[in-house]
Amino acid sequence: MTTAAKGPDDLAQGQKPVRRLDRVIIRFAGDSGDGMQLTGDRFTSETASFGNDLSTLPNFPAEIRAPAGTLPGVSSFQLHFADHDILTPGDAPNVLVAMNPAALRANIADVPRGAEIIVNTDEFTKRAMQKVGYADSPLEDGSLEGYRVHPVPLTTLTVEALKEFELSRKDAGRSKNMFALGLLSWMYHRPTEGTESFLKSKFAKKPDIAAANIAAFRAGWNFGETTEDFAVSYEVAPAAAAFPTGTYRNISGNLALSYGLVAASRQADLPLYLGSYPITPASDILHELSKHKNFGVRTFQAEDEIAGIGAALGAAFGGSLAVTTTSGPGVALKSETIGLAVSLELPLLVVDIQRGGPSTGLPTKTEQADLLQAMYGRNGEAPVPIVAPKTPADCFDAAIEAARIALTYRTPVFLLSDGYLANGSEPWRIPEVDELPDLRTQFAHGPNHTLDDGTEVFWPYKRDPQTLARPWAVPGTPGLEHRIGGIEKQDGTGNISYDPANHELMVRTRQAKVDGIRIDELTVDDPSDQAELLVLGWGSTYGPITAAVRRLRAADEHVAQAHLRHLNPLPPNLGEILRRYERVVIPEMNLGQLATLIRAKYLVDARSYTQVNGMPFKAEQLATVLKEALDVR
């Protein structure tokens, strides 16, 4: 992080000096009831409007309301913003805001020496400290030496700022997160108008509460301006040079995915139908799509996962762009119906926002461990295409690509996001409508086969010779009556068939249809053309891998990088690329699932580097691993 203090000519009389930084990583941490996610979200929104590049990492407990003041109840929000292009939420915070002893203890191991720590001293009571294992106060025992500690009685200052509102101390103290937000907004010169407008809107029916929160926010700003404990403020310039020209907004992965689904339905000129059952971390998609009835979106919150996908498959049969959303445990329940969709050969998007498993596992933590489930988690030979976004904003494009494949090839498609992408956010350039692909498809409208006697009939399994897709016949269309169901069908006619040769033909044809899906060749980033090491990734590992590769290249190391969006089928040139490099490393947030597939298919000695702790990789961690791989001769 570079700094450059402003000179005396830059300062008005009495104004504190301002240091320019190229990037900052801030982590807000507190009890799950302290409003850390809201605080981080508001700071992020103002940072986005200011024009910085940014990346976020929300991290919250699985329990709806974990015991107050305990380590399992700590909620945090990390934001990395910069005046240049960045790829990750950052490895370690430059600033930690700890609202209580539990927040400090849960996060202090990630904070490097020399970083700033702002602590709410009002919460450091003997009982609160003992609850998390502090025998003595860390603010007094010397354990925080080496950090720039700012003890601030946030609760007391907030209550004092709100005394005119006639609130109880408990109610007034709830606004301490807005006081902290105001203080950090002053420290880093964030705009304030958006937050004040947000508070007025959020509490429009409770104007007194809105006014109290705004007062607390302003009090935090003024505290930073007047207190002697904060001697300087910081400035991070907008990252205009990092972005192509366009209109931008901050967007999370689940929101981008929702918008991508709506855009796909409009580009296909089809109604969008979501059959879903709420599950963390996919529920936000259901919440968002339910707001867009004006775009022809229909959402159905089913009584369980099986009913959700059953309704979606019915909507696909009826001529809708059909979607079901879930996470790993829900995929297990939906697997039989996904197999039915394979047999029926109907377009269906299965959106899996992966989380830590197995079983209920870690509902609010991220993982990439559903790849083999998506590939093989059905009875029989039931191949399904798989698409994986690489960043929160890329979820928009990945949703459109998944829809393209489903509609063109008449097949269910897996869209594998994860909790890191779903809840993280970054700037997104809003595309123009004419930049989006045309996804319109033709329904069957009449007979498509002539019998030997000259009779024209409709064969539901007579295929397009290019795509091997069968006709999409909307029920109720005269002359298109046909059988559906999970029992094997005769090629062409669609009649029930138990013939062994026909079954083999149908199985191999369904596999050939997936294998023949047209996708772009894989692009390799190898600027020196001298690399012997290839780093191959998929999904959300893109940011940490790319950041690690940049660090190695800055140290004059030669490293090639390739990232997969399509996991089934794999890019047609992947085998040639793998054979081009002496060593291949595949980082994954699982126990090596992609590496297993790559080794089996291409017979290459790919090295697997894995992590399953519920958190994304850190750039420095991967840089160290890749450097070790480079040093192997």
Short mmCIF file of N, CA, C and O in Angstrom, two decimals, residues 368 371 388-390 522-523 534-546 549 560-567 570-571 574 577-578 584-590 594-595 598 606-607 609 617 622 626:
data_model
loop_
_atom_site.label_atom_id
_atom_site.label_comp_id
_atom_site.label_asym_id
_atom_site.label_seq_id
_atom_site.Cartn_x
_atom_site.Cartn_y
_atom_site.Cartn_z
N GLN A 368 -16.76 -25.48 -3.11
CA GLN A 368 -16.94 -25.85 -4.52
C GLN A 368 -17.10 -27.36 -4.64
O GLN A 368 -16.67 -27.95 -5.63
N LEU A 371 -19.28 -30.33 -7.65
CA LEU A 371 -18.97 -30.56 -9.06
C LEU A 371 -19.26 -32.00 -9.48
O LEU A 371 -19.94 -32.25 -10.48
N ALA A 388 -20.13 -22.49 -14.93
CA ALA A 388 -19.74 -21.91 -13.65
C ALA A 388 -19.26 -20.47 -13.83
O ALA A 388 -18.31 -20.25 -14.58
N PRO A 389 -19.87 -19.50 -13.16
CA PRO A 389 -19.38 -18.12 -13.20
C PRO A 389 -18.11 -17.98 -12.38
O PRO A 389 -17.84 -18.77 -11.48
N LYS A 390 -17.33 -16.92 -12.70
CA LYS A 390 -16.04 -16.76 -12.02
C LYS A 390 -16.00 -15.58 -11.06
O LYS A 390 -15.12 -15.51 -10.19
N LEU A 522 -10.82 -22.63 -25.00
CA LEU A 522 -10.26 -22.07 -23.77
C LEU A 522 -9.09 -21.14 -24.13
O LEU A 522 -8.23 -21.49 -24.94
N THR A 523 -9.08 -19.96 -23.51
CA THR A 523 -8.00 -18.99 -23.71
C THR A 523 -6.99 -19.11 -22.58
O THR A 523 -7.36 -19.18 -21.40
N LEU A 534 1.18 -24.22 -15.57
CA LEU A 534 -0.17 -23.76 -15.87
C LEU A 534 -1.02 -23.88 -14.61
O LEU A 534 -1.05 -24.95 -13.99
N VAL A 535 -1.71 -22.79 -14.25
CA VAL A 535 -2.68 -22.83 -13.15
C VAL A 535 -4.06 -22.90 -13.77
O VAL A 535 -4.48 -21.98 -14.49
N LEU A 536 -4.76 -23.97 -13.50
CA LEU A 536 -6.09 -24.19 -14.06
C LEU A 536 -7.13 -24.09 -12.95
O LEU A 536 -7.00 -24.76 -11.91
N GLY A 537 -8.14 -23.26 -13.15
CA GLY A 537 -9.17 -23.10 -12.14
C GLY A 537 -10.56 -23.12 -12.74
O GLY A 537 -10.74 -23.18 -13.95
N TRP A 538 -11.56 -23.06 -11.85
CA TRP A 538 -12.95 -22.95 -12.28
C TRP A 538 -13.73 -22.20 -11.20
O TRP A 538 -13.36 -22.19 -10.03
N GLY A 539 -14.79 -21.54 -11.63
CA GLY A 539 -15.66 -20.88 -10.67
C GLY A 539 -14.98 -19.76 -9.90
O GLY A 539 -14.14 -19.02 -10.43
N SER A 540 -15.31 -19.66 -8.62
CA SER A 540 -14.94 -18.49 -7.81
C SER A 540 -13.47 -18.42 -7.44
O SER A 540 -13.04 -17.44 -6.83
N THR A 541 -12.68 -19.44 -7.80
CA THR A 541 -11.24 -19.34 -7.52
C THR A 541 -10.54 -18.36 -8.45
O THR A 541 -9.35 -18.09 -8.27
N TYR A 542 -11.27 -17.83 -9.43
CA TYR A 542 -10.65 -16.93 -10.41
C TYR A 542 -9.94 -15.75 -9.77
O TYR A 542 -8.79 -15.44 -10.11
N GLY A 543 -10.60 -15.06 -8.85
CA GLY A 543 -10.00 -13.88 -8.24
C GLY A 543 -8.71 -14.17 -7.50
O GLY A 543 -7.66 -13.57 -7.79
N PRO A 544 -8.72 -15.10 -6.52
CA PRO A 544 -7.48 -15.41 -5.81
C PRO A 544 -6.38 -15.95 -6.72
O PRO A 544 -5.21 -15.61 -6.55
N ILE A 545 -6.74 -16.80 -7.70
CA ILE A 545 -5.72 -17.34 -8.61
C ILE A 545 -5.08 -16.21 -9.41
O ILE A 545 -3.85 -16.12 -9.52
N THR A 546 -5.91 -15.35 -9.98
CA THR A 546 -5.38 -14.26 -10.81
C THR A 546 -4.53 -13.31 -9.99
O THR A 546 -3.47 -12.85 -10.45
N VAL A 549 -1.21 -15.03 -9.41
CA VAL A 549 -0.40 -15.05 -10.64
C VAL A 549 0.21 -13.66 -10.89
O VAL A 549 1.38 -13.54 -11.30
N ALA A 560 1.49 -19.44 -16.45
CA ALA A 560 0.33 -19.38 -17.34
C ALA A 560 -0.93 -19.66 -16.53
O ALA A 560 -0.91 -20.39 -15.54
N GLN A 561 -2.04 -19.08 -16.99
CA GLN A 561 -3.30 -19.24 -16.28
C GLN A 561 -4.42 -19.49 -17.27
O GLN A 561 -4.50 -18.87 -18.33
N ALA A 562 -5.31 -20.43 -16.93
CA ALA A 562 -6.53 -20.69 -17.71
C ALA A 562 -7.66 -20.96 -16.74
O ALA A 562 -7.44 -21.56 -15.68
N HIS A 563 -8.85 -20.50 -17.10
CA HIS A 563 -9.99 -20.65 -16.19
C HIS A 563 -11.19 -21.18 -16.95
O HIS A 563 -11.56 -20.65 -18.01
N LEU A 564 -11.81 -22.21 -16.40
CA LEU A 564 -12.91 -22.89 -17.07
C LEU A 564 -14.26 -22.30 -16.70
O LEU A 564 -14.57 -22.15 -15.51
N ARG A 565 -15.05 -21.95 -17.69
CA ARG A 565 -16.46 -21.62 -17.47
C ARG A 565 -17.33 -22.86 -17.72
O ARG A 565 -18.29 -23.11 -17.01
N HIS A 566 -16.98 -23.63 -18.76
CA HIS A 566 -17.74 -24.83 -19.11
C HIS A 566 -17.03 -26.06 -18.56
O HIS A 566 -15.88 -26.33 -18.90
N LEU A 567 -17.73 -26.81 -17.72
CA LEU A 567 -17.16 -27.99 -17.09
C LEU A 567 -17.73 -29.27 -17.67
O LEU A 567 -17.19 -30.35 -17.44
N LEU A 570 -16.15 -30.04 -21.53
CA LEU A 570 -14.95 -29.23 -21.38
C LEU A 570 -14.55 -28.64 -22.74
O LEU A 570 -14.93 -29.16 -23.79
N PRO A 571 -13.81 -27.53 -22.73
CA PRO A 571 -13.43 -26.89 -24.00
C PRO A 571 -12.69 -27.87 -24.93
O PRO A 571 -11.90 -28.70 -24.46
N LEU A 574 -8.80 -28.15 -24.57
CA LEU A 574 -8.19 -28.27 -23.24
C LEU A 574 -7.08 -29.30 -23.21
O LEU A 574 -6.03 -29.08 -22.60
N ILE A 577 -3.89 -27.90 -24.57
CA ILE A 577 -3.32 -26.91 -23.65
C ILE A 577 -2.60 -27.61 -22.51
O ILE A 577 -1.47 -27.24 -22.14
N LEU A 578 -3.22 -28.61 -21.92
CA LEU A 578 -2.62 -29.31 -20.79
C LEU A 578 -1.29 -29.96 -21.18
O LEU A 578 -0.33 -29.96 -20.39
N VAL A 584 0.99 -28.74 -14.03
CA VAL A 584 -0.35 -28.16 -13.93
C VAL A 584 -0.79 -28.21 -12.48
O VAL A 584 -0.71 -29.26 -11.83
N VAL A 585 -1.23 -27.07 -11.96
CA VAL A 585 -1.76 -26.98 -10.60
C VAL A 585 -3.22 -26.55 -10.67
O VAL A 585 -3.56 -25.60 -11.39
N ILE A 586 -4.08 -27.26 -9.94
CA ILE A 586 -5.52 -26.96 -9.93
C ILE A 586 -5.95 -26.64 -8.51
O ILE A 586 -6.16 -27.55 -7.70
N PRO A 587 -6.10 -25.36 -8.16
CA PRO A 587 -6.61 -25.00 -6.83
C PRO A 587 -8.13 -25.12 -6.81
O PRO A 587 -8.82 -24.65 -7.71
N GLU A 588 -8.67 -25.75 -5.77
CA GLU A 588 -10.12 -25.91 -5.64
C GLU A 588 -10.53 -25.85 -4.17
O GLU A 588 -9.77 -26.27 -3.29
N MET A 589 -11.75 -25.39 -3.94
CA MET A 589 -12.32 -25.41 -2.59
C MET A 589 -13.14 -26.70 -2.42
O MET A 589 -14.34 -26.70 -2.19
N ASN A 590 -12.44 -27.82 -2.58
CA ASN A 590 -12.97 -29.16 -2.35
C ASN A 590 -11.76 -30.06 -2.20
O ASN A 590 -10.65 -29.56 -1.99
N LEU A 594 -12.24 -31.35 -9.66
CA LEU A 594 -11.86 -31.07 -11.04
C LEU A 594 -10.57 -31.81 -11.40
O LEU A 594 -10.44 -32.34 -12.50
N ALA A 595 -9.63 -31.83 -10.47
CA ALA A 595 -8.37 -32.52 -10.73
C ALA A 595 -8.62 -34.00 -11.05
O ALA A 595 -7.98 -34.58 -11.93
N ILE A 598 -9.89 -34.16 -14.61
CA ILE A 598 -8.83 -33.84 -15.58
C ILE A 598 -7.86 -35.01 -15.72
O ILE A 598 -7.46 -35.39 -16.83
N ALA A 606 -1.85 -33.73 -13.11
CA ALA A 606 -2.23 -32.43 -12.54
C ALA A 606 -2.15 -32.49 -11.02
O ALA A 606 -2.65 -33.43 -10.39
N ARG A 607 -1.51 -31.47 -10.44
CA ARG A 607 -1.39 -31.41 -8.99
C ARG A 607 -2.59 -30.68 -8.41
O ARG A 607 -2.96 -29.60 -8.87
N TYR A 609 -4.42 -28.67 -5.40
CA TYR A 609 -4.22 -27.92 -4.15
C TYR A 609 -5.60 -27.53 -3.65
O TYR A 609 -6.35 -26.85 -4.35
N PHE A 617 -9.84 -18.87 -0.98
CA PHE A 617 -8.38 -18.81 -0.93
C PHE A 617 -7.91 -17.38 -0.73
O PHE A 617 -8.58 -16.42 -1.15
N LEU A 622 -1.98 -18.77 -2.24
CA LEU A 622 -1.81 -19.41 -3.54
C LEU A 622 -0.47 -19.05 -4.18
O LEU A 622 0.16 -19.89 -4.83
N LEU A 626 2.17 -21.76 -5.59
CA LEU A 626 2.61 -21.75 -6.98
C LEU A 626 4.12 -21.53 -7.09
O LEU A 626 4.77 -22.09 -7.98
#
